[in-house]
């Protein structure tokens, strides 16, 4: 996973970001967010929905879209908080660790943060209900220093996660080479 060397020094725009393909878990997640959360926070922040999910979801007026994302950095640079409202799916949700690696304060459901349990409450804010999402987003919007602290912890977690992943991959490769050599 790509990880920044440090948090961006320029303040990012006061905007939420959802980045996703058109798979059903993403469609369900952003529809849940739009129906249960967006109306309660829309006066405080903008929303950017990026990726092919834009093609299959009814986007309310005032919500920005970026259906084609040639460079994910461009999408991340336009927002200060990433959202991962996914309510089903399997395995590690790349969008959560990727946002963390980009130095984003990230609000996610437990499902959207599967595989990243060690980051819960540190670099990753967990919210499973619409009311929880509203509360956590508003708290991050009200307190820039806390939002930056969450982003710092997210970035640090992503760095450590990458190191652990690289070690695990190297171990698998070493075992594979040993098996091949024994044959």
Coordinates of C-alpha atoms in Angstrom, one line a residue:
X1 CA 0.0 0.0 0.0
X2 CA 1.3 3.5 -0.9
X3 CA 2.2 5.4 2.3
X4 CA 3.2 9.1 2.4
X5 CA 6.4 10.1 4.1
X6 CA 4.6 12.7 6.2
X7 CA 1.2 14.4 6.4
X8 CA 0.6 17.0 3.8
X9 CA 1.6 20.4 5.2
X10 CA -1.1 22.3 3.3
X11 CA -4.5 22.0 4.9
X12 CA -6.8 19.8 2.8
X13 CA -10.2 21.0 1.8
X14 CA -13.1 20.5 4.3
X15 CA -14.5 17.6 2.4
X16 CA -15.4 14.0 2.9
X17 CA -14.2 11.4 0.3
X18 CA -15.7 8.1 -0.6
X19 CA -13.6 6.3 -3.3
X20 CA -15.0 3.0 -4.7
X21 CA -15.7 0.8 -7.6
X22 CA -19.2 -0.2 -8.6
X23 CA -19.2 -3.4 -6.6
X24 CA -22.3 -4.1 -4.6
X25 CA -20.6 -3.5 -1.2
X26 CA -19.5 0.0 -2.3
X27 CA -23.0 0.8 -3.7
X28 CA -24.7 -0.3 -0.5
X29 CA -22.2 1.5 1.6
X30 CA -22.5 4.9 -0.1
X31 CA -26.3 4.6 -0.4
X32 CA -26.4 3.9 3.4
X33 CA -24.2 7.0 3.9
X34 CA -26.3 9.2 1.7
X35 CA -29.6 8.1 3.3
X36 CA -28.6 7.9 6.9
X37 CA -25.7 10.4 7.4
X38 CA -25.4 13.0 4.6
X39 CA -28.4 15.1 5.4
X40 CA -27.1 15.5 9.0
X41 CA -23.6 16.7 8.1
X42 CA -24.1 18.3 4.7
X43 CA -24.2 21.8 6.1
X44 CA -20.8 21.4 7.7
X45 CA -18.8 19.7 4.9
X46 CA -18.7 18.9 1.2
X47 CA -18.8 15.3 -0.1
X48 CA -16.8 13.9 -3.0
X49 CA -17.7 10.5 -4.4
X50 CA -15.0 9.2 -6.6
X51 CA -14.7 6.1 -8.8
X52 CA -17.1 4.0 -10.9
X53 CA -19.6 3.8 -8.0
X54 CA -20.7 7.3 -9.3
X55 CA -22.2 5.6 -12.3
X56 CA -24.7 3.4 -10.4
X57 CA -25.7 5.6 -7.4
X58 CA -28.2 8.4 -7.4
X59 CA -26.1 11.4 -6.4
X60 CA -27.9 14.2 -4.5
X61 CA -27.6 17.8 -5.7
X62 CA -24.5 19.5 -4.3
X63 CA -22.4 16.3 -3.9
X64 CA -19.3 16.3 -6.1
X65 CA -18.3 13.4 -8.2
X66 CA -15.2 12.1 -9.9
X67 CA -16.3 9.0 -11.9
X68 CA -13.0 8.5 -13.5
X69 CA -10.0 8.6 -11.2
X70 CA -6.8 8.6 -13.2
X71 CA -4.7 9.4 -10.1
X72 CA -6.0 8.4 -6.6
X73 CA -3.7 11.1 -5.1
X74 CA -5.8 13.7 -6.8
X75 CA -8.9 12.5 -5.1
X76 CA -7.3 12.2 -1.7
X77 CA -5.8 15.7 -2.0
X78 CA -9.3 17.1 -2.3
X79 CA -10.5 15.9 1.1
X80 CA -9.7 15.9 4.8
X81 CA -11.7 12.9 5.9
X82 CA -12.2 9.5 4.2
X83 CA -15.3 7.5 4.8
X84 CA -15.7 3.7 4.5
X85 CA -19.4 3.0 5.2
X86 CA -19.3 -0.5 3.9
X87 CA -21.7 -2.9 5.6
X88 CA -20.6 -6.1 4.0
X89 CA -17.6 -7.6 2.2
X90 CA -14.8 -10.0 2.7
X91 CA -11.2 -9.6 3.7
X92 CA -9.1 -6.4 4.1
X93 CA -10.8 -3.4 2.7
X94 CA -8.0 -1.7 0.7
X95 CA -9.8 1.6 0.7
X96 CA -9.4 1.9 4.5
X97 CA -5.7 1.2 4.7
X98 CA -5.1 3.2 1.5
X99 CA -6.8 6.3 3.0
X100 CA -4.8 5.9 6.2
X101 CA -1.6 5.6 4.2
X102 CA -2.5 8.9 2.5
X103 CA -2.6 10.6 5.9
X104 CA -6.4 10.8 6.0
X105 CA -8.5 10.8 9.2
X106 CA -10.8 7.8 8.3
X107 CA -14.2 7.0 9.6
X108 CA -15.3 3.4 8.9
X109 CA -17.7 0.7 9.9
X110 CA -16.3 -2.4 11.6
X111 CA -16.9 -4.2 8.3
X112 CA -15.0 -1.5 6.3
X113 CA -12.1 -1.9 8.7
X114 CA -11.8 -5.6 8.7
X115 CA -8.1 -6.7 8.9
X116 CA -7.2 -3.4 10.5
X117 CA -8.5 -4.1 14.0
X118 CA -5.3 -2.9 15.7
X119 CA -6.0 0.6 14.3
X120 CA -9.5 0.9 15.8
X121 CA -9.6 3.9 18.1
X122 CA -6.1 4.9 17.2
X123 CA -5.8 5.9 13.5
X124 CA -9.2 4.7 12.5
X125 CA -12.5 6.0 13.8
X126 CA -15.2 3.3 14.0
X127 CA -18.9 4.1 13.4
X128 CA -21.4 1.5 12.5
X129 CA -24.7 3.4 12.6
X130 CA -25.8 6.5 10.8
X131 CA -25.9 8.4 14.2
X132 CA -22.4 7.2 15.0
X133 CA -21.1 8.4 11.6
X134 CA -22.7 11.8 12.2
X135 CA -21.2 12.1 15.6
X136 CA -17.7 11.1 14.6
X137 CA -17.6 13.2 11.5
X138 CA -18.9 16.3 13.3
X139 CA -16.3 15.7 16.1
X140 CA -13.5 15.6 13.6
X141 CA -14.8 18.7 11.8
X142 CA -15.0 20.7 15.0
X143 CA -11.5 19.9 16.2
X144 CA -8.8 20.4 13.6
X145 CA -6.1 19.3 16.0
X146 CA -7.9 16.0 16.8
X147 CA -8.5 15.4 13.1
X148 CA -4.8 16.0 12.5
X149 CA -3.8 13.7 15.4
X150 CA -6.1 10.9 14.0
X151 CA -4.5 11.4 10.6
X152 CA -1.0 11.2 12.1
X153 CA -1.9 8.0 13.9
X154 CA -3.4 6.6 10.7
X155 CA -0.3 7.4 8.8
X156 CA 1.9 5.8 11.5
X157 CA -0.3 2.7 11.6
X158 CA -0.1 2.4 7.8
X159 CA 3.7 2.6 7.9
X160 CA 3.9 -0.2 10.5
X161 CA 1.3 -2.3 8.6
X162 CA 3.4 -2.0 5.4
X163 CA 6.5 -3.1 7.3
X164 CA 4.6 -6.1 8.8
X165 CA 3.2 -7.0 5.4
X166 CA 6.6 -6.8 3.7
X167 CA 8.1 -9.1 6.4
X168 CA 5.3 -11.6 6.0
X169 CA 5.7 -11.6 2.2
X170 CA 9.5 -12.0 2.5
X171 CA 8.9 -15.0 4.9
X172 CA 6.6 -16.6 2.4
X173 CA 9.1 -16.1 -0.4
X174 CA 11.9 -17.5 1.7
X175 CA 9.9 -20.7 2.5
X176 CA 8.9 -21.1 -1.1
X177 CA 12.6 -20.9 -2.2
X178 CA 13.5 -23.4 0.5
X179 CA 10.8 -25.8 -0.8
X180 CA 12.0 -25.3 -4.4
X181 CA 15.6 -25.9 -3.4
X182 CA 14.6 -29.1 -1.6
X183 CA 12.9 -30.5 -4.6

